[in-house]
Structure formats: C-alpha cells, structure tokens
Coordinates of C-alpha atoms and ligand atoms in Angstrom, one line a residue:
X1 CA 107.4 125.1 77.8
X2 CA 111.1 124.2 77.8
X3 CA 112.8 120.8 77.2
X4 CA 116.3 120.0 78.5
X5 CA 118.3 117.0 77.1
X6 CA 121.1 115.8 79.1
X7 CA 123.8 113.7 77.4
X8 CA 126.7 112.2 79.4
X9 CA 129.6 111.7 77.0
X10 CA 132.8 109.8 77.5
X11 CA 135.0 109.4 74.4
X12 CA 132.0 109.8 72.2
X13 CA 133.5 112.0 69.4
X14 CA 132.3 109.6 66.8
X15 CA 128.7 109.2 68.1
X16 CA 127.9 112.8 69.0
X17 CA 127.4 114.0 65.3
X18 CA 124.8 111.3 64.7
X19 CA 123.0 112.0 67.9
X20 CA 123.0 115.7 67.3
X21 CA 121.4 115.4 63.9
X22 CA 118.8 113.0 65.1
X23 CA 117.9 115.3 68.1
X24 CA 117.7 118.3 65.8
X25 CA 115.3 116.5 63.6
X26 CA 113.1 115.3 66.6
X27 CA 113.0 118.8 68.2
X28 CA 111.8 120.3 64.9
X29 CA 108.8 117.9 65.2
X30 CA 107.8 118.9 68.6
X31 CA 108.8 122.6 68.2
X32 CA 109.4 123.7 71.6
X33 CA 112.2 125.7 73.4
X34 CA 115.0 123.4 74.1
X35 CA 118.6 123.2 75.6
X36 CA 121.0 120.4 74.9
X37 CA 123.4 119.8 77.9
X38 CA 126.3 117.8 76.8
X39 CA 128.4 116.6 79.7
X40 CA 132.0 115.7 78.7
X41 CA 133.1 113.3 81.3
X42 CA 136.9 113.9 80.9
X43 CA 137.1 112.4 77.5
X44 CA 140.5 111.5 76.0
X45 CA 139.4 111.8 72.4
X46 CA 138.0 114.8 70.6
X47 CA 134.7 115.0 72.3
X48 CA 135.1 118.4 73.7
X49 CA 136.2 119.7 70.3
X50 CA 133.2 118.4 68.6
X51 CA 131.0 119.9 71.4
X52 CA 132.6 123.3 71.1
X53 CA 132.0 123.2 67.4
X54 CA 128.4 122.3 67.8
X55 CA 127.9 125.1 70.5
X56 CA 129.4 127.7 68.1
X57 CA 126.8 127.0 65.3
X58 CA 123.9 126.1 67.7
X59 CA 123.1 128.3 70.7
X60 CA 121.0 125.6 72.2
X61 CA 124.0 123.5 72.8
X62 CA 125.6 123.9 76.3
X63 CA 128.7 121.9 77.1
X64 CA 130.0 121.1 80.7
X65 CA 133.5 119.6 80.5
X66 CA 134.8 117.8 83.6
X67 CA 138.5 118.2 84.7
X68 CA 138.7 114.4 84.6
X69 CA 136.7 111.3 84.2
X70 CA 134.1 111.3 87.2
X71 CA 131.8 108.6 85.8
X72 CA 128.5 108.4 84.3
X73 CA 126.6 109.0 87.5
X74 CA 128.5 112.3 88.2
X75 CA 127.8 113.3 84.6
X76 CA 124.0 112.7 84.8
X77 CA 124.0 114.6 88.1
X78 CA 125.8 117.6 86.7
X79 CA 123.3 117.7 83.9
X80 CA 120.4 117.5 86.2
X81 CA 121.8 120.2 88.5
X82 CA 122.2 122.6 85.6
X83 CA 119.2 121.8 83.5
X84 CA 116.6 124.7 83.4
X85 CA 113.8 123.0 81.5
X86 CA 110.3 122.1 82.7
X87 CA 110.7 118.7 81.1
X88 CA 114.2 117.1 81.5
X89 CA 115.5 113.9 79.7
X90 CA 118.7 112.0 80.2
X91 CA 120.0 109.9 77.3
X92 CA 123.2 108.1 76.2
X93 CA 125.4 109.6 73.5
X94 CA 125.5 106.4 71.5
X95 CA 121.9 106.4 70.2
X96 CA 121.1 103.3 72.2
X97 CA 118.4 105.5 73.7
X98 CA 116.5 106.6 70.6
X99 CA 115.7 110.3 70.6
X100 CA 112.8 109.4 68.2
X101 CA 110.9 108.2 71.3
X102 CA 110.9 111.8 72.8
X103 CA 107.8 113.1 71.1
X104 CA 105.8 110.1 72.4
X105 CA 107.3 110.4 75.9
X106 CA 106.5 114.2 76.0
X107 CA 103.0 113.4 74.9
X108 CA 102.4 111.0 77.7
X109 CA 103.6 113.5 80.3
X110 CA 101.5 116.4 78.9
X111 CA 98.3 114.4 78.5
X112 CA 98.4 111.8 81.3
X113 CA 98.9 111.9 85.0
X114 CA 102.5 110.9 85.0
X115 CA 105.6 112.6 86.4
X116 CA 108.0 110.5 84.4
X117 CA 108.4 108.3 81.4
X118 CA 111.1 105.7 81.8
X119 CA 112.3 103.2 79.3
X120 CA 113.3 99.5 79.5
X121 CA 114.7 97.1 77.1
X122 CA 112.3 94.4 75.9
X123 CA 115.0 91.8 75.7
X124 CA 118.6 91.3 76.1
X125 CA 119.3 90.1 72.6
X126 CA 122.9 90.3 71.5
X127 CA 124.1 90.0 75.1
X128 CA 126.3 87.0 76.3
X129 CA 123.9 84.6 78.1
X130 CA 126.1 84.5 81.2
X131 CA 125.9 88.3 81.5
X132 CA 122.1 88.2 81.2
X133 CA 121.9 85.5 83.9
X134 CA 123.9 87.6 86.3
X135 CA 121.9 90.7 85.4
X136 CA 118.6 88.9 86.1
X137 CA 119.9 87.5 89.4
X138 CA 121.1 91.0 90.4
X139 CA 117.7 92.5 89.9
X140 CA 115.9 89.7 91.7
X141 CA 118.2 90.1 94.7
X142 CA 118.2 93.9 94.9
X143 CA 114.4 94.2 94.7
X144 CA 114.1 91.6 97.5
X145 CA 116.5 93.5 99.9
X146 CA 116.1 97.2 99.2
X147 CA 113.2 99.5 99.4
X148 CA 113.9 101.1 96.0
X149 CA 111.9 99.7 93.1
X150 CA 114.6 98.8 90.5
X151 CA 113.2 97.5 87.2
X152 CA 115.0 94.7 85.3
X153 CA 116.2 96.0 82.0
X154 CA 115.6 99.7 82.9
X155 CA 117.7 102.1 81.1
X156 CA 118.8 105.6 82.4
X157 CA 116.9 107.0 79.4
X158 CA 113.9 108.9 80.8
X159 CA 111.9 112.1 80.6
X160 CA 111.0 113.7 83.8
X161 CA 109.1 116.7 85.1
X162 CA 110.7 119.5 87.1
X163 CA 109.5 118.3 90.5
X164 CA 111.0 114.9 90.2
X165 CA 114.2 116.4 89.0
X166 CA 114.3 118.8 92.0
X167 CA 113.9 115.8 94.3
X168 CA 116.7 113.9 92.5
X169 CA 119.0 116.9 92.8
X170 CA 118.2 117.2 96.4
X171 CA 119.6 113.7 97.0
X172 CA 123.1 114.8 97.1
X173 CA 124.8 111.7 98.3
X174 CA 128.2 111.1 97.0
X175 CA 127.8 107.5 96.2
X176 CA 125.2 107.7 93.5
X177 CA 123.3 104.8 92.1
X178 CA 120.9 106.3 89.7
X179 CA 118.7 103.3 89.0
X180 CA 118.0 103.2 92.7
X181 CA 117.7 106.9 93.2
X182 CA 115.1 107.2 90.4
X183 CA 113.0 104.5 92.1
X184 CA 113.5 105.8 95.5
X185 CA 112.2 109.3 95.0
X186 CA 108.9 107.7 93.8
X187 CA 106.6 109.7 91.6
X188 CA 104.3 108.2 89.0
X189 CA 106.3 106.5 86.3
X190 CA 105.1 105.3 82.9
X191 CA 107.3 102.5 81.5
X192 CA 107.9 102.3 77.8
X193 CA 109.5 99.1 76.3
X194 CA 111.6 99.1 73.2
X195 CA 113.9 96.8 71.4
X196 CA 117.5 96.8 72.3
X197 CA 119.5 99.0 69.8
X198 CA 123.3 98.5 69.2
X199 CA 125.5 101.5 69.8
X200 CA 126.0 103.5 66.6
X201 CA 129.9 104.1 66.9
X202 CA 132.7 103.9 69.4
X203 CA 132.7 101.2 72.1
X204 CA 131.1 100.4 75.4
X205 CA 132.8 101.5 78.6
X206 CA 131.6 98.5 80.6
X207 CA 133.2 95.1 81.1
X208 CA 132.1 92.2 83.2
X209 CA 134.3 93.3 86.2
X210 CA 133.0 96.8 86.1
X211 CA 129.4 95.6 85.9
X212 CA 129.9 93.3 88.9
X213 CA 131.4 96.2 90.9
X214 CA 128.4 98.4 89.8
X215 CA 126.0 95.6 91.1
X216 CA 127.7 95.3 94.5
X217 CA 127.8 99.1 94.8
X218 CA 124.1 99.3 94.0
X219 CA 123.2 96.7 96.7
X220 CA 125.4 98.4 99.3
X221 CA 124.0 101.8 98.5
X222 CA 120.3 100.8 98.7
X223 CA 120.3 98.0 101.3
X224 CA 121.3 97.2 104.8
X225 CA 120.6 93.5 104.4
X226 CA 124.2 92.4 104.0
X227 CA 124.9 93.9 107.4
X228 CA 122.0 92.0 108.9
X229 CA 123.3 88.8 107.3
X230 CA 126.6 89.4 109.0
X231 CA 125.0 89.8 112.3
X232 CA 122.7 86.8 111.9
X233 CA 125.7 84.7 111.0
X234 CA 127.4 85.8 114.2
X235 CA 124.3 84.9 116.3
X236 CA 124.1 81.5 114.5
X237 CA 127.6 80.7 115.1
X238 CA 127.5 81.7 118.8
X239 CA 124.6 79.3 119.3
X240 CA 126.5 76.5 117.5
X241 CA 129.6 77.3 119.5
X242 CA 127.6 77.0 122.7
X243 CA 126.0 73.7 121.8
X244 CA 129.5 72.3 121.0
X245 CA 130.8 73.6 124.3
X246 CA 128.1 71.7 126.2
X247 CA 128.9 68.5 124.1
X248 CA 132.7 68.7 124.8
X249 CA 132.1 69.3 128.6
X250 CA 129.6 66.4 128.8
X251 CA 132.0 64.1 126.8
X252 CA 134.9 65.1 129.2
X253 CA 132.8 64.4 132.3
X254 CA 131.5 61.0 131.0
X255 CA 134.4 59.7 129.1
X256 CA 137.5 61.4 130.5
X257 CA 139.7 63.4 128.1
X258 CA 140.8 61.3 125.1
X259 CA 143.2 63.3 123.0
X260 CA 141.6 63.3 119.5
X261 CA 139.5 65.9 117.5
X262 CA 142.4 67.7 115.9
X263 CA 140.8 67.6 112.5
X264 CA 137.5 68.9 113.8
X265 CA 139.2 71.7 115.7
X266 CA 141.1 72.8 112.7
X267 CA 137.8 72.8 110.7
X268 CA 136.1 74.9 113.3
X269 CA 139.0 77.4 113.4
X270 CA 139.1 77.8 109.6
X271 CA 135.3 78.1 109.3
X272 CA 135.0 80.7 112.0
X273 CA 138.0 82.6 110.6
X274 CA 136.4 82.6 107.2
X275 CA 133.1 83.8 108.3
X276 CA 134.6 86.5 110.6
X277 CA 136.7 87.9 107.7
X278 CA 133.7 87.9 105.4
X279 CA 131.6 89.8 108.0
X280 CA 134.3 92.3 108.7
X281 CA 134.6 92.7 104.9
X282 CA 130.9 93.4 104.6
X283 CA 131.1 96.0 107.5
X284 CA 134.1 97.5 105.7
X285 CA 132.3 98.0 102.5
X286 CA 129.8 100.1 104.3
X287 CA 132.5 101.8 106.4
X288 CA 134.2 102.7 103.0
X289 CA 131.0 104.4 101.8
X290 CA 130.6 106.4 105.1
X291 CA 134.3 107.4 104.7
X292 CA 133.7 108.8 101.2
X293 CA 130.3 110.5 102.1
X294 CA 131.8 112.1 105.2
X295 CA 134.5 113.8 103.2
X296 CA 132.0 115.9 101.4
X297 CA 134.1 115.9 98.2
X298 CA 132.6 117.6 95.2
X299 CA 130.6 115.3 92.8
X300 CA 132.4 116.8 89.9
X301 CA 134.7 119.6 88.9
X302 CA 133.9 121.5 85.7
X303 CA 137.0 122.9 83.9
X304 CA 135.4 124.4 80.8
X305 CA 131.7 125.4 79.9
X306 CA 129.9 127.8 77.8
X307 CA 126.9 127.9 80.2
X308 CA 126.4 131.2 81.9
X309 CA 125.1 130.1 85.3
X310 CA 126.9 126.8 85.7
X311 CA 128.1 126.0 89.2
X312 CA 131.7 124.7 88.4
X313 CA 132.2 122.6 91.6
X314 CA 129.2 120.7 93.0
X315 CA 129.8 119.9 96.7
X316 CA 127.9 117.0 98.3
X317 CA 126.4 118.0 101.6
Ligands
LIG1 N1 129.7 107.5 80.1 C1 130.2 108.5 80.8 N2 131.2 108.4 81.7 C2 131.8 107.1 81.8 C3 131.3 106.1 81.1 C4 130.3 106.2 80.2 O1 129.7 109.6 80.7 O2 132.8 107.1 82.6 C5 128.6 107.7 79.1 C6 128.8 107.2 77.7 O3 129.5 108.3 76.9 C7 127.4 107.0 77.2 C8 126.7 106.4 78.4 O4 127.5 106.9 79.5 O5 126.8 108.1 76.8 C9 126.6 104.9 78.5 O6 127.8 104.4 78.3 P1 128.0 103.0 77.4 O7 127.3 103.2 76.0 O8 129.5 102.7 77.3 O9 127.3 101.9 78.2 P2 126.4 100.6 77.7 O10 125.3 101.3 76.8 O11 127.2 99.8 77.0 O12 125.8 100.2 79.0
LIG2 MG1 125.6 102.3 75.3

C-alpha cells in the first residue's frame, strides 16, 4: 500500500519545514510506503530552494516546480496527475489542514466502505462576519442551481482512493473548480469536521475580491441557470412590451395622440438597456469559458522537477 500526499505551495518557504516535520511524524505512525509531492506554484520566495533541500535528504520528496503561478487548482491537478499511490491526499502547506488527521482518515478508508474522506470546518471562527455571510449565501445558491453537491465549509483537504483520483484526472477541463469536481464525480464520501486552525506562517493568498471571483467562477463552471435567467428575463420583457403596445394602441384609438409620456419612455429605454446589457454579460461569461476551453492550453508547465516520470506539460483535451 502506497500513500501520496500532494501539497500545493505558493510562497510557503516559511511554512514548509513545519509541515514536513509534522508529516514525517505522522507517516512514522502509520508506517507505509509514501511519496510527498510538493507543487511549487511559481513561488517568488525561497520555496523551491527549501523543497530541493528536502528532496536531497529525503527520497520520498518529489517537487514539481511550475514555470509561473498557475493557481492552486492547477497545482492540485498537477499533483493528482503525477501521484502514484493507492491512497492520495491533498493538503495545504500552511498546516490549516492538520496532517495529524491522516491516520484516522486512512483507517476509515481501509475499514469502511468509503472511497474518500473529506474534511470540513466546524465553524468560521476568526473570519470577518461579512465574509461568512457571503460564503453561506454562495453555498446556498450554488447548491440550488448546480448538480454538483458542494458542502459549506468543505476544505480541499481530503484522502481519496485511486479510482476516485483517476476519475478526477479524467476530467481535464481547463476551467477547474475543484470543490465542484470532487462532488460531481460522486463516490462515497465520509465527512470529518474539525475546528478551524489558523495558518502557521506566511499569509493567505485570498482577499475578498479574489473570493468573489472564485464564487462567480464556481457558479458558471457548474451551472447553466444564469443563462436560463437571462432567457426568462427576455421572455418576461417581451410579454410586458406586448401588453404595453396594446395599451398604447388602444389609448391612441380612444383618446387621440396626446404628446406626453416622455418620462415613462426614458424609463423603459433605460430599463430594457440595462437588462439587455446584463444578459449579454451573462452570455459573455460563458462564451469566455468556451473560448479558453477551446484553445486547449496546457493546465500547467513544469520547469523543474526531480520526479522521473513527470509529464512536464499537461494539455487539456
Ligand atoms: N496556493 C497555490 N497557488 C496559489 C495560491 C495558493 O498553490 O496561487 C496554495 C497555498 O500555498 C496553500 C493553499 O494553496 O498551500 C491554500 O492557500 P491559502 O492558505 O493562502 O488559502 P486559505 O487557507 O487562506 O484559504
Ligand atoms: Mg490557508
């Protein structure tokens, strides 16, 4: 039995030594064959140096270093594509995903009929209330309008069996939203809750604007409902316009053609213009995704690695 641990790292030079030590301790407990895949996502600090040093003294460490920052989604995908274990885990570099949970997770997969053990935060303690409110709303909306089951508070930290990872790797779409992909592939998932942990060193790469973009991307990647809303709005406005047309014609026939109604005309023009622009924007968002998908650009480009069989450029098909 072999265990693969995937760690996406972006400017994590400070956190990696702590994580490595902790992982090393945990692996000793479960005593199994293991590989540690650290994906350096184009870090601007010493991350790659730290990883190279680790790789020199520990042959279980494999580093994949991207030619630039491709984002966490690409980094996780690179890890999943190149992991060779029977059990595969993804975890953050900042110790917010405690490695000490691994033995318990492995035990669940080995003794019970599950394909995956996923984790979620029990609470959102220490987070600004406004951010929590938006997060809650996001999960409520996306679960209503998409067919992927996306759990509130779910982290990307999870341990999966080979079959599930093969399914995820087979989903080679360029626009990746892992929280959706994990849910979309299905398989039996056991949820573990744990208390939110603060990051051990360095700083978060997410601000409010980035999170908002991430949320909109998630919805567009996993739901066609915004497109339906746009069409329904079109239908509704056509019906309204038709009713108004009848009203105007009847009024003209009954009362002649009094010259007023400038204000209402302007209101209608502005309203229709607004709705049309909004709908074009929604369609444009999807078009943009199709444009990127249709180019089949690589998910990532690896410039340096010590892995023997690593595919350096991963094309999306
Ligand atoms: N990360 C990455 N590429 C990026 C941004 C983040 O690989 O462009 C990694 C980062 O190094 C960390 C994980 O993704 O291991 C989660 O990032 P972070 O801790 O900043 O997010 P948070 O926990 O605050 O949501
Ligand atoms: Mg973090």
